[in-house]
CSV table of C-alpha atoms in Angstrom, one decimal:
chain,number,residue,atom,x,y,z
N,41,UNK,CA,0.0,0.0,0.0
N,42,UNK,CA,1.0,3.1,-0.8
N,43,UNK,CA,2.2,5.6,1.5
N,44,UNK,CA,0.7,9.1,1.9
N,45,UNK,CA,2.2,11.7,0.7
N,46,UNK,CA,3.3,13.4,4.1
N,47,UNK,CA,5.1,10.5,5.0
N,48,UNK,CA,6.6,10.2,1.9
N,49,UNK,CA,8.2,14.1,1.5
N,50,UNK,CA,9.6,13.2,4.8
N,51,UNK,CA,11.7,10.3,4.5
N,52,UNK,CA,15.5,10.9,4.8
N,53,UNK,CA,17.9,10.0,2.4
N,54,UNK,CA,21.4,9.7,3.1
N,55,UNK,CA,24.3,11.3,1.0
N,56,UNK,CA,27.9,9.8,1.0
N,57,UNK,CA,30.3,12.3,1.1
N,58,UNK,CA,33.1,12.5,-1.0
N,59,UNK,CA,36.3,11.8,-0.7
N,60,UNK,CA,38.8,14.6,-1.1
N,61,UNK,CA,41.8,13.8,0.7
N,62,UNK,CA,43.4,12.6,-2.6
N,63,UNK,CA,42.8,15.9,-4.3
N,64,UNK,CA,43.9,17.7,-1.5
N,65,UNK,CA,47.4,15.4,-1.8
N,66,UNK,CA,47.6,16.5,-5.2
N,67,UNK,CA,47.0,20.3,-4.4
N,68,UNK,CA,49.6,20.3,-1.3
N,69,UNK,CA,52.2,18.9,-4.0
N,70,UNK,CA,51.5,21.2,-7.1
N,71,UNK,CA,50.5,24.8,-4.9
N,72,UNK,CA,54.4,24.8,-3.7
N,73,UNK,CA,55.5,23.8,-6.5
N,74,UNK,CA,53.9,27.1,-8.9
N,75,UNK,CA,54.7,29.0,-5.7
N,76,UNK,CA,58.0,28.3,-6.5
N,77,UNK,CA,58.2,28.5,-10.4
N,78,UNK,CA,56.2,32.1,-10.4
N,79,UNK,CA,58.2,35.0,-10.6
N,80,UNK,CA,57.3,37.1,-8.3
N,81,UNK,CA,59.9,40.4,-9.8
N,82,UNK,CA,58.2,43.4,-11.0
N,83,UNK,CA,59.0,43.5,-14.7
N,84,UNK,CA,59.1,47.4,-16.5
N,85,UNK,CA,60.3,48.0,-19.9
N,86,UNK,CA,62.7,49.9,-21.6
N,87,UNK,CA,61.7,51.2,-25.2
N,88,UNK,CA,64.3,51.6,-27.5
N,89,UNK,CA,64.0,52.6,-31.5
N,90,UNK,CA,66.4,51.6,-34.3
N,91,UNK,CA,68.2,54.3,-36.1
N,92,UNK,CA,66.1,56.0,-39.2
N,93,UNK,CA,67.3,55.5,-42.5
N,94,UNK,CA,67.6,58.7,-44.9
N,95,UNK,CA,67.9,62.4,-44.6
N,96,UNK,CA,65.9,64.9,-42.4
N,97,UNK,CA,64.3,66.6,-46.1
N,98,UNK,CA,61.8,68.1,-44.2
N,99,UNK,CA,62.8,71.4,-43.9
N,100,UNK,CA,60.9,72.3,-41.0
N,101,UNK,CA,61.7,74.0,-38.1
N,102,UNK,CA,65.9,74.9,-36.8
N,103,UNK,CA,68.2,71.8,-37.2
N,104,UNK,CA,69.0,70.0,-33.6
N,105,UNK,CA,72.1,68.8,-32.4
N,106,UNK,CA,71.9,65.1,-31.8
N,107,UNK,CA,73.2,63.5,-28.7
N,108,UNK,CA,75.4,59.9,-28.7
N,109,UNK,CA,76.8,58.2,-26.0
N,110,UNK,CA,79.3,55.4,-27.0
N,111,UNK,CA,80.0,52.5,-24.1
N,112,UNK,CA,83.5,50.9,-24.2
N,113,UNK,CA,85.8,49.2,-21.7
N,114,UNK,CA,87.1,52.9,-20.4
N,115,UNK,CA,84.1,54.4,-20.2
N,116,UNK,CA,81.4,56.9,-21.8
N,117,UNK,CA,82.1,59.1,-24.3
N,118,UNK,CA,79.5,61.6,-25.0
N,119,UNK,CA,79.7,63.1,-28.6
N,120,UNK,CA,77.5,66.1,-29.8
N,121,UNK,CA,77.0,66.0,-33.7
N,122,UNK,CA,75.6,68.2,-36.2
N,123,UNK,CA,74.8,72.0,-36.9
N,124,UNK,CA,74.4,74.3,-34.7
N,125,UNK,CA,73.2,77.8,-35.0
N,126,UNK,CA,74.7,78.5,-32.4
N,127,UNK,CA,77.6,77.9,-33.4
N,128,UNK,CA,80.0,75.0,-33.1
N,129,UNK,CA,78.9,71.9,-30.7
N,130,UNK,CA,81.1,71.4,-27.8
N,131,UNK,CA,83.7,69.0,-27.6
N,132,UNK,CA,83.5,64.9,-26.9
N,133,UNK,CA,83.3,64.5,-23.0
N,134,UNK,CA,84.6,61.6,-21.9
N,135,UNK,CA,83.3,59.9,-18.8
N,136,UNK,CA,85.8,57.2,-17.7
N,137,UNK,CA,85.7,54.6,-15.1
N,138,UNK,CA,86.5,55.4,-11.8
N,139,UNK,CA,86.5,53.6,-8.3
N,140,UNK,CA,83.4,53.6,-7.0
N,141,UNK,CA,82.0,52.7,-3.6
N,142,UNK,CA,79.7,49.8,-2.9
N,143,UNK,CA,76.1,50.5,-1.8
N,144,UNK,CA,76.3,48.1,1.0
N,145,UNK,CA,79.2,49.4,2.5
N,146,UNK,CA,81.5,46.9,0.1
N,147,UNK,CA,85.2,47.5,-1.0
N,148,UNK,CA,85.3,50.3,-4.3
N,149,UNK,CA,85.4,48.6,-7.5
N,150,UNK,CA,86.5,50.6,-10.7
N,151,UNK,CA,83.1,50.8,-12.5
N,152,UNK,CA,81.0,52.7,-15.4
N,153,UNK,CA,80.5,56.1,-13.5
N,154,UNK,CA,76.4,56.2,-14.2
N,155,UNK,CA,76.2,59.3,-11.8
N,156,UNK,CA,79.0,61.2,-14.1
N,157,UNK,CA,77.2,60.8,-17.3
N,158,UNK,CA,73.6,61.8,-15.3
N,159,UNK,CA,75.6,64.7,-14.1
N,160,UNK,CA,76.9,65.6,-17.7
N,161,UNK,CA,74.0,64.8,-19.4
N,162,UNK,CA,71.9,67.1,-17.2
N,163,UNK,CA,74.6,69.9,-17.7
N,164,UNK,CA,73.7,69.7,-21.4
N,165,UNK,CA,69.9,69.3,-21.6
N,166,UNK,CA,70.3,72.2,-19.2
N,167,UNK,CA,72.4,74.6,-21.8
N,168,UNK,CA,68.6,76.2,-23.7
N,169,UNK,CA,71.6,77.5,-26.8
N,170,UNK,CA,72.5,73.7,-27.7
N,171,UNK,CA,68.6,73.2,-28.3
N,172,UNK,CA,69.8,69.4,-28.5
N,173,UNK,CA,66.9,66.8,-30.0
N,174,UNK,CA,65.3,64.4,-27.3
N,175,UNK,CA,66.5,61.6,-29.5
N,176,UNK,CA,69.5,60.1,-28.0
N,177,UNK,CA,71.7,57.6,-29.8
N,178,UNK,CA,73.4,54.6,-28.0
N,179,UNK,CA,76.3,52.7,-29.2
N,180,UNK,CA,78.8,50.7,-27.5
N,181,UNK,CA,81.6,47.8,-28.2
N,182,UNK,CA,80.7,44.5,-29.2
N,183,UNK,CA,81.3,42.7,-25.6
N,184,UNK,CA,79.6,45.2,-23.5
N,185,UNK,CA,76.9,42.9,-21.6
N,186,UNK,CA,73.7,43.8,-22.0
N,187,UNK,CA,73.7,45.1,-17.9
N,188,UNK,CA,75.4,47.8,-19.0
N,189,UNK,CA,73.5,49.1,-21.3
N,190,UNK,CA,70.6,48.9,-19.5
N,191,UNK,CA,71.5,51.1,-16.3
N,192,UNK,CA,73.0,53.4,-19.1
N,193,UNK,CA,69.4,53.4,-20.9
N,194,UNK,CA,67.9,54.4,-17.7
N,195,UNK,CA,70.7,56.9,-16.9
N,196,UNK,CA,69.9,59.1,-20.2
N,197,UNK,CA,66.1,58.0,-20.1
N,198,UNK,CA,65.0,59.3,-16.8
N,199,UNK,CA,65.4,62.5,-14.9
N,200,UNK,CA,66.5,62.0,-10.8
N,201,UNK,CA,65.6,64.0,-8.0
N,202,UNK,CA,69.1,66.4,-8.2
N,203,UNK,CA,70.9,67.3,-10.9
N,204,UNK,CA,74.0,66.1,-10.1
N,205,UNK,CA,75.2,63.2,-8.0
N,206,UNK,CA,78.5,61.7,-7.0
N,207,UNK,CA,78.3,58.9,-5.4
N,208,UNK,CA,76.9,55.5,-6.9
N,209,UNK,CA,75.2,54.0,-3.9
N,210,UNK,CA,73.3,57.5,-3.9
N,211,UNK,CA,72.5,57.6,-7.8
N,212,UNK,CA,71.1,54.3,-7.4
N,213,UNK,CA,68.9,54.8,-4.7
N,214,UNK,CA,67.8,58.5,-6.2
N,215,UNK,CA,64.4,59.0,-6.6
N,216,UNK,CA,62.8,60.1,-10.1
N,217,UNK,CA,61.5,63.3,-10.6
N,218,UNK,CA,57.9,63.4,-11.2
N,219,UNK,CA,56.2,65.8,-13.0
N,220,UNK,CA,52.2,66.3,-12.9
N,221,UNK,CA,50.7,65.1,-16.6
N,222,UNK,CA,46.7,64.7,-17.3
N,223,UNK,CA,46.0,61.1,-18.8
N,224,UNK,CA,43.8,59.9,-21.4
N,225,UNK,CA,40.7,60.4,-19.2
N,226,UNK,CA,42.0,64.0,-18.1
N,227,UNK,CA,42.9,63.1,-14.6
N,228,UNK,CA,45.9,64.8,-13.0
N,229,UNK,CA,48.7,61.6,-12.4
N,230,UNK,CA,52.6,62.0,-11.6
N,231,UNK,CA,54.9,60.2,-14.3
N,232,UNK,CA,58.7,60.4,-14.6
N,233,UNK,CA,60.1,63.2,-16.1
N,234,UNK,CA,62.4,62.3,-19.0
N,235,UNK,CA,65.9,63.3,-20.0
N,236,UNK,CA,66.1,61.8,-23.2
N,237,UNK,CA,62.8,60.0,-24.0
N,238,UNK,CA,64.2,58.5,-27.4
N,239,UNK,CA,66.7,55.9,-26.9
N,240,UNK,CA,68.1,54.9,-30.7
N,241,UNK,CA,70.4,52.0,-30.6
N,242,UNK,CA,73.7,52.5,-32.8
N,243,UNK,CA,76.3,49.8,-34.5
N,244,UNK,CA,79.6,51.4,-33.9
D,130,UNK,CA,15.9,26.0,45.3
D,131,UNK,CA,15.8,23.3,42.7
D,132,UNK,CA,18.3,21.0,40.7
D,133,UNK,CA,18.0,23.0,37.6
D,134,UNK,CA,18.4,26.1,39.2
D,135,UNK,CA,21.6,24.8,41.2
D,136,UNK,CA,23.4,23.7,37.6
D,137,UNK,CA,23.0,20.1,38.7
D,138,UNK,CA,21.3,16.9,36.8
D,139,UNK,CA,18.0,15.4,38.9
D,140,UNK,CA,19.0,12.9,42.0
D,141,UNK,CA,22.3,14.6,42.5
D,142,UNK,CA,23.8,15.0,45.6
D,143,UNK,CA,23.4,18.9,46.0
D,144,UNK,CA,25.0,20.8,48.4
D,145,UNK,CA,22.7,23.8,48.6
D,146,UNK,CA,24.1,27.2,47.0
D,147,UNK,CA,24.1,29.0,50.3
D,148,UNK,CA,26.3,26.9,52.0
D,149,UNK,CA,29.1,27.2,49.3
D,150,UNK,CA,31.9,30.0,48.2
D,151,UNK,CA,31.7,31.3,45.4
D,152,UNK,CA,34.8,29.8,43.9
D,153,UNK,CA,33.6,26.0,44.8
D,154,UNK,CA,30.5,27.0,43.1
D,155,UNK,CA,32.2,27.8,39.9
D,156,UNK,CA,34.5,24.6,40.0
D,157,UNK,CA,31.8,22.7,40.2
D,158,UNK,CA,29.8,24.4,37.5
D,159,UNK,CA,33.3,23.9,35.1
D,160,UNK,CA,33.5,20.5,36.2
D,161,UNK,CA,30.0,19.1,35.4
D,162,UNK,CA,30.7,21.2,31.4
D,163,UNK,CA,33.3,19.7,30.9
D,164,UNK,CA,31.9,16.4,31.6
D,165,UNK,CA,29.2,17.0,29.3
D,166,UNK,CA,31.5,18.4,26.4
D,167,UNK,CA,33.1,14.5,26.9
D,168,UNK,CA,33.1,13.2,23.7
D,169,UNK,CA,30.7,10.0,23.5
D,170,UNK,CA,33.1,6.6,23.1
D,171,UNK,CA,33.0,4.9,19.9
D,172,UNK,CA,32.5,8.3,17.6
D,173,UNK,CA,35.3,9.6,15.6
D,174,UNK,CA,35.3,13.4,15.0
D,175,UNK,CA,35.7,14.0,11.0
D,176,UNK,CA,37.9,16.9,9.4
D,177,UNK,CA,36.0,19.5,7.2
D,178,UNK,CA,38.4,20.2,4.7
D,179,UNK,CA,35.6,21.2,1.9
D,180,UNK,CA,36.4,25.2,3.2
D,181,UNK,CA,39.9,24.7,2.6
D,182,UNK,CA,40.4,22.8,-0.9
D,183,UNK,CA,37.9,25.9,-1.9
D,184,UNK,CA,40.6,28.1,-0.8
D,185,UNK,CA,43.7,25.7,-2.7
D,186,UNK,CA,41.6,25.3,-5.8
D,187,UNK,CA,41.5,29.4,-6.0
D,188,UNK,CA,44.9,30.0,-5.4
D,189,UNK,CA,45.6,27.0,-7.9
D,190,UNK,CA,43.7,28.8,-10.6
D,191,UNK,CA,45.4,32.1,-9.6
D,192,UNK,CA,48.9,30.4,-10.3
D,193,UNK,CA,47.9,28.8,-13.3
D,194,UNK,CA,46.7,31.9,-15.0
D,195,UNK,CA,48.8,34.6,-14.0
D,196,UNK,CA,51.4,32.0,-14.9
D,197,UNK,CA,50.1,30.9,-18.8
D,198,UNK,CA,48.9,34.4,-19.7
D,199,UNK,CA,52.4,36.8,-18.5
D,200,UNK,CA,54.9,36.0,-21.4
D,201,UNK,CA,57.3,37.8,-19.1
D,202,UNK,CA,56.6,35.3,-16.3
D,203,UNK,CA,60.4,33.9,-16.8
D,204,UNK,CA,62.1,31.6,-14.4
D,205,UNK,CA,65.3,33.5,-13.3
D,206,UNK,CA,68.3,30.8,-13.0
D,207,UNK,CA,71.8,30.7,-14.2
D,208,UNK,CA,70.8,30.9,-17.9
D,209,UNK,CA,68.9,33.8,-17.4
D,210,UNK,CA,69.2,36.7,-15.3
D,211,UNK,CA,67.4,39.9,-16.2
D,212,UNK,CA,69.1,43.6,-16.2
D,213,UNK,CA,67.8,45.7,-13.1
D,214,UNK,CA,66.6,49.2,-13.9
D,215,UNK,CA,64.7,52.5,-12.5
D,216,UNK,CA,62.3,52.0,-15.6
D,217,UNK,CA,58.5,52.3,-14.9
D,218,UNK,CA,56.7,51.2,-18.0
D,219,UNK,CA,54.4,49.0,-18.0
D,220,UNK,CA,55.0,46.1,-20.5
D,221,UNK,CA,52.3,45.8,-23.1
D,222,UNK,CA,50.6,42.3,-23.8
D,223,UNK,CA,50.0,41.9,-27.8
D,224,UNK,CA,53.9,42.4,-28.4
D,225,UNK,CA,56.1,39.4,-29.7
D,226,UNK,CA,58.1,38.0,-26.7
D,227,UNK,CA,62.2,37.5,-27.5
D,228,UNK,CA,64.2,35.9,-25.5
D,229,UNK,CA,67.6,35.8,-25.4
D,230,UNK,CA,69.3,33.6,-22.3
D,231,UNK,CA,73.0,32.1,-22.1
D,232,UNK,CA,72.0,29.0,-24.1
D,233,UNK,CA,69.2,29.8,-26.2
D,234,UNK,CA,67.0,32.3,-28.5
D,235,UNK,CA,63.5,31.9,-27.9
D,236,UNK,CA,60.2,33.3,-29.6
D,237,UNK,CA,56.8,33.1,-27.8
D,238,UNK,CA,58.4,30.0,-25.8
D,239,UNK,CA,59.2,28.3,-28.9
D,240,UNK,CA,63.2,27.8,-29.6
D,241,UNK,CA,64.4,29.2,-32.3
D,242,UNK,CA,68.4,28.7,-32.3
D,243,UNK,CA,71.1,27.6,-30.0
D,244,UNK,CA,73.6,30.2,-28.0
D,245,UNK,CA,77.5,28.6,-27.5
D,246,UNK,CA,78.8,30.7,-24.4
D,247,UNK,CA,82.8,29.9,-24.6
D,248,UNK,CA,85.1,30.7,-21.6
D,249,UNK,CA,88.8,31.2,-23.6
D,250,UNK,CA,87.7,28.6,-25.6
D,251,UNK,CA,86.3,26.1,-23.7
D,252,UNK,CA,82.4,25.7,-23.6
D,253,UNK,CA,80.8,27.3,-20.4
D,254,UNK,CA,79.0,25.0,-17.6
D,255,UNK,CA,75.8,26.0,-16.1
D,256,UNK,CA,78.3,26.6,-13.1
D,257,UNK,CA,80.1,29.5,-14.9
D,258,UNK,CA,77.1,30.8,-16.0
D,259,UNK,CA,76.1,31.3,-12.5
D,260,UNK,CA,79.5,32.6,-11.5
D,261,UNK,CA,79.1,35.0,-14.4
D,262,UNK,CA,76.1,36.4,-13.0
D,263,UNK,CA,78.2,37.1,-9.4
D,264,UNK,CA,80.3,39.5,-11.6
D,265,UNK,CA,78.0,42.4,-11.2
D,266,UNK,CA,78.7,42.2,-7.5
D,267,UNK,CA,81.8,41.1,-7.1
D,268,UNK,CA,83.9,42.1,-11.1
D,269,UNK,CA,86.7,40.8,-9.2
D,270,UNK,CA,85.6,37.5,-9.5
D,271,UNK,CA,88.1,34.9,-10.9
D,272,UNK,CA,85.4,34.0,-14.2
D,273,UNK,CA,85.2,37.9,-14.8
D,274,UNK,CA,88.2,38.6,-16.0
D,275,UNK,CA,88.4,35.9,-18.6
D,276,UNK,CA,87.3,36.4,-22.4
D,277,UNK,CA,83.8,35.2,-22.8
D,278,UNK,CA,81.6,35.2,-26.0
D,279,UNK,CA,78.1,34.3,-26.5
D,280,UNK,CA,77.9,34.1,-30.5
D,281,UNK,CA,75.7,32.2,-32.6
D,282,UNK,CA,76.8,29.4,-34.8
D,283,UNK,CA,77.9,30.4,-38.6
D,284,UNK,CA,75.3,27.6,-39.6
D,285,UNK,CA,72.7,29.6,-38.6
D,286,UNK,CA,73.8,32.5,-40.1
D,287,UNK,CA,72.8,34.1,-43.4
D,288,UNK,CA,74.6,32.3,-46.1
D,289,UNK,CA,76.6,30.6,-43.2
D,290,UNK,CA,79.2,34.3,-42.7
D,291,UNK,CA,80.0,34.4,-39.0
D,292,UNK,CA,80.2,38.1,-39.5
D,293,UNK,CA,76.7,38.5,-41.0
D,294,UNK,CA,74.5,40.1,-38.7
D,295,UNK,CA,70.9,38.3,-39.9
D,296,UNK,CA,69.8,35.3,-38.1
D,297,UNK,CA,68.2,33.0,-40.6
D,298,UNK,CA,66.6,30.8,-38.3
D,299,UNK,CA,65.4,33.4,-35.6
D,300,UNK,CA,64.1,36.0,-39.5
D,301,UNK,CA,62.0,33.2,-40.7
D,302,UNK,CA,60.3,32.6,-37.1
D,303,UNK,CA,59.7,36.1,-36.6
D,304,UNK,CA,58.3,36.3,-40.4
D,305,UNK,CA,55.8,34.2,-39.5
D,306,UNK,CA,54.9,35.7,-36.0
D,307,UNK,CA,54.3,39.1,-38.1
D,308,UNK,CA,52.2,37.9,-40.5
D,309,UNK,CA,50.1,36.0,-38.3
D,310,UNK,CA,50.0,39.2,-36.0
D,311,UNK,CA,49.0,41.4,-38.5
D,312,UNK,CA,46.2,38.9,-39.9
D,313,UNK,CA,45.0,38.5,-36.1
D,314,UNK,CA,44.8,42.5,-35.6
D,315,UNK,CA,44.1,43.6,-39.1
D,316,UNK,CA,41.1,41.0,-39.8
D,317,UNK,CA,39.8,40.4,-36.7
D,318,UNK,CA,40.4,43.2,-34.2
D,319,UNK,CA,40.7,46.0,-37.2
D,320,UNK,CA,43.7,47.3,-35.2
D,321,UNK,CA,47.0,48.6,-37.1
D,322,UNK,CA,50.0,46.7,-36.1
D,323,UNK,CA,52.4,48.6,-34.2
D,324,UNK,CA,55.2,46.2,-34.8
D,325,UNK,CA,56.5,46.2,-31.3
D,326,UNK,CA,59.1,43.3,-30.2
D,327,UNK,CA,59.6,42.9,-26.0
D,328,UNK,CA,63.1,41.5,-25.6
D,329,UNK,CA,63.9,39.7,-22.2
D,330,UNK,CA,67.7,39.5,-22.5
D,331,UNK,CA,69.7,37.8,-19.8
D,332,UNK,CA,72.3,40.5,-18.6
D,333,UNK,CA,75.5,39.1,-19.7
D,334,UNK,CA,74.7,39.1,-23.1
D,335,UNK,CA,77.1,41.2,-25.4
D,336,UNK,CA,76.2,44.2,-27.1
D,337,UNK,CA,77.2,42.0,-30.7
D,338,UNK,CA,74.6,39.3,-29.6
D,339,UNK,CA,72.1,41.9,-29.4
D,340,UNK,CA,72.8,44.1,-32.4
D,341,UNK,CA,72.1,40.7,-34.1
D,342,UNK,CA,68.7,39.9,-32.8
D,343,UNK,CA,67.5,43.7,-33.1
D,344,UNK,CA,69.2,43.7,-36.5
D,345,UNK,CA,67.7,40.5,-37.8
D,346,UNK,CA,64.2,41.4,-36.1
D,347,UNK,CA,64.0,44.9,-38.3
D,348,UNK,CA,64.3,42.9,-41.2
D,349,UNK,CA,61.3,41.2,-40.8
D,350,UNK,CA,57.5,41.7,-42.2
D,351,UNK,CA,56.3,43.4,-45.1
D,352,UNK,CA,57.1,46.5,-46.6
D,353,UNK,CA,53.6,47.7,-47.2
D,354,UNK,CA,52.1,46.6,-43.7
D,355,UNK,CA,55.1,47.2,-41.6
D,356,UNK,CA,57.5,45.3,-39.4
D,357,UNK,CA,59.3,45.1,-36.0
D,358,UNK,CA,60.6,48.7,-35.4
D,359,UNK,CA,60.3,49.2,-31.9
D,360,UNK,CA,61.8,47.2,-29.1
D,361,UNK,CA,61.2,47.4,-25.4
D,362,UNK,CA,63.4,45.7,-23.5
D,363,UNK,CA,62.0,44.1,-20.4
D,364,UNK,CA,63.9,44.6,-16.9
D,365,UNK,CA,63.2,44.2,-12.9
D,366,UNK,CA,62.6,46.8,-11.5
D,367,UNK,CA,65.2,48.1,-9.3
């Protein structure tokens, strides 16, 4: 005989639970291990443009002097090039290696002075009569590693907090100057200020 | 008074309230819950664990993604160290990835030709590389001073001249990657390639090495839709 209905809505069913203590194995082993393959470095980039082909033929506006800064096992050597009219550009400045005190209170080593060529470069983006182009060009010896070039990218790229600095450890740890900009949107944000925005790489 | 009001079960012994201090009273009130929280003999307690493989299979699918979708997401070891920098750009996603460790050239994780480090004429171990990588901190290491190239074999050169600057295997990968770029954006986003390559370069590579790949990449696509002509080059931030 059938049941009524009452009793039937009430009659409890049991539910076996599931098993996860095998996943959970599985997820104890493979969490560590993308823990451990993740890099967890903040990654920035560094733009940098390859040199134009052809002549200016544009005719517009007064001609620039260009900036290049050439990287071998002495040192910088920062060349100015072109017409001025002004009058003639200055003279190469050469930025050599010098000893240089370690940041965490290490023995000197005789490195590329980055806070010279800052201090240099500032001098001559400074001097309004050069009216130098932001394009900077890059060049350096066939075995200077790659680490080099980069800190010297960032040197000419980005303006620091003073204009002039000494010391490595000090350079290194100098904060960028920030200047006020609108973005897309129009709101009011702080971005670097540049030095030389255009990086052009150049085969000596 | 009764039982229930003196915190005792029914046929108890009870020692009336008024006759006790205050601290026996609250001994014997601990006493008889603690006897009750005893657990019943027999029943084994079971560990919920449902809250906490919620919270594993999250994180696992956090990993996972950040991990598959970051092209940048590089393992740092002694084949590849990244530059440090000040830089604060962001890295944009639709560019093609470059790599360019101690051992290997890779495009969009797919090798594309094979590095030789030599230490004064030897072939490095994955032991120099890593000493090599202590030169920034220490250039007075023993490794440093010794005359180390990175170069790519003449074989994979163009018309095998270990001078030339194109690399044929590395063009005609990166040839591909561009026109399969420009189809993606062109016909199906209608966006205009901006023919932007990210490099991650390990930090020891030489300036030649480089000049090679940046060379050889802005050679490639086509003339009418454009190629590779701007390279960021990825770094950690300092």
């Amino acid at each position: 005989m059938a049941k009524k209905p009452s009793l039937r809505s009430h009659a409890e069913m049991e539910i076996d639970e599931i098993n996860l203590t095998p996943i959970m194995s599985i997820l104890v082993i493979l969490i560590p291990m993308l823990v451990y393959a993740f890099n967890y470095n903040e990654i920035a980039v560094e733009e940098v443009s390859l040199p134009k082909t052809g002549g200016r033929g544009d005719g517009q506006g007064p001609r620039k002097l260009s900036l290049t800064v050439l990287l071998s096992e002495e040192g910088f050597r920062i060349k100015v090039q072109g017409e001025s009219e002004t009058g003639a550009p200055p003279p190469d400045k050469v930025v050599g290696k010098r000893m240089l005190a370690g940041c965490d209170g290490g023995a000197a080593i005789n490195d590329f002075d980055f806070p010279g060529l800052y201090t240099e470069l500032v001098k001559l983006r400074e001097n309004r009569e050069l009216g130098l182009e932001d394009t900077i060009n890059v060049g350096a010896k066939d075995n200077i590693p790659w680490r080099i070039l980069a800190r010297t990218v960032d040197t000419v790229r980005l303006r620091r907090e003073a204009d002039s600095y000494q010391d490595l450890c000090e350079f290194r740890k100098a904060k960028l100057r920030k200047i006020k900009t609108k973005n897309g949107d129009g709101e009011e944000t702080s971005v670097p200020q540049e030095l030389f925005p255009k990086v052009v790489f150049i085969v000596l | 008074m009764t039982d229930r009001e003196n915190g005792s079960a029914p046929g108890e012994d009870v020692i009336p309230a008024a006759t006790m201090s205050e601290e026996e009273f609250a001994a014997l009130r601990a006493a008889k819950r603690a006897s009750k929280k005893r657990r019943k003999p027999g029943k084994e307690g079971v560990l919920n664990i449902t809250s906490l493989m919620d919270a594993m299979t999250i994180l696992l699918v956090f990993l996972l993604v950040s991990m598959v979708s970051d092209p940048l997401n590089v393992k740092q070891d002694e084949a590849m160290r990244m530059a440090r920098a000040s830089s604060e750009d962001k890295p944009a996603s639709d560019t093609i990835t470059i790599q360019i460790s101690k051992e290997f050239i890779i495009v969009d994780h797919e090798k594309v030709a094979d590095i030789e480090c030599i230490i004064e004429g030897s072939k490095c171990t994955r032991k120099d590389m890593g000493a090599l990588n202590d030169c920034e901190a220490n250039p007075a290491g023993d490794i440093c001073n010794k005359k180390i190239e990175f170069k790519i074999s003449k074989q994979d050169k163009e018309n095998a001249n270990p001078n030339s600057l194109v690399i044929v295997p590395l063009k005609k990968v990166l040839d591909k990657q561009v026109k399969r770029q420009i189809e993606q954006l062109e016909m199906r986003e209608n966006k205009k390639f901006e023919g932007v390559a990210t490099l991650i370069v390990d930090k020891e590579i030489p300036f030649r090495l480089l000049t090679e790949v940046i060379y050889t990449a802005g050679r490639v696509g086509d003339p009418r839709k454009g190629g590779l002509a701007k390279f960021r080059f990825a770094v950690m931030k300092m």
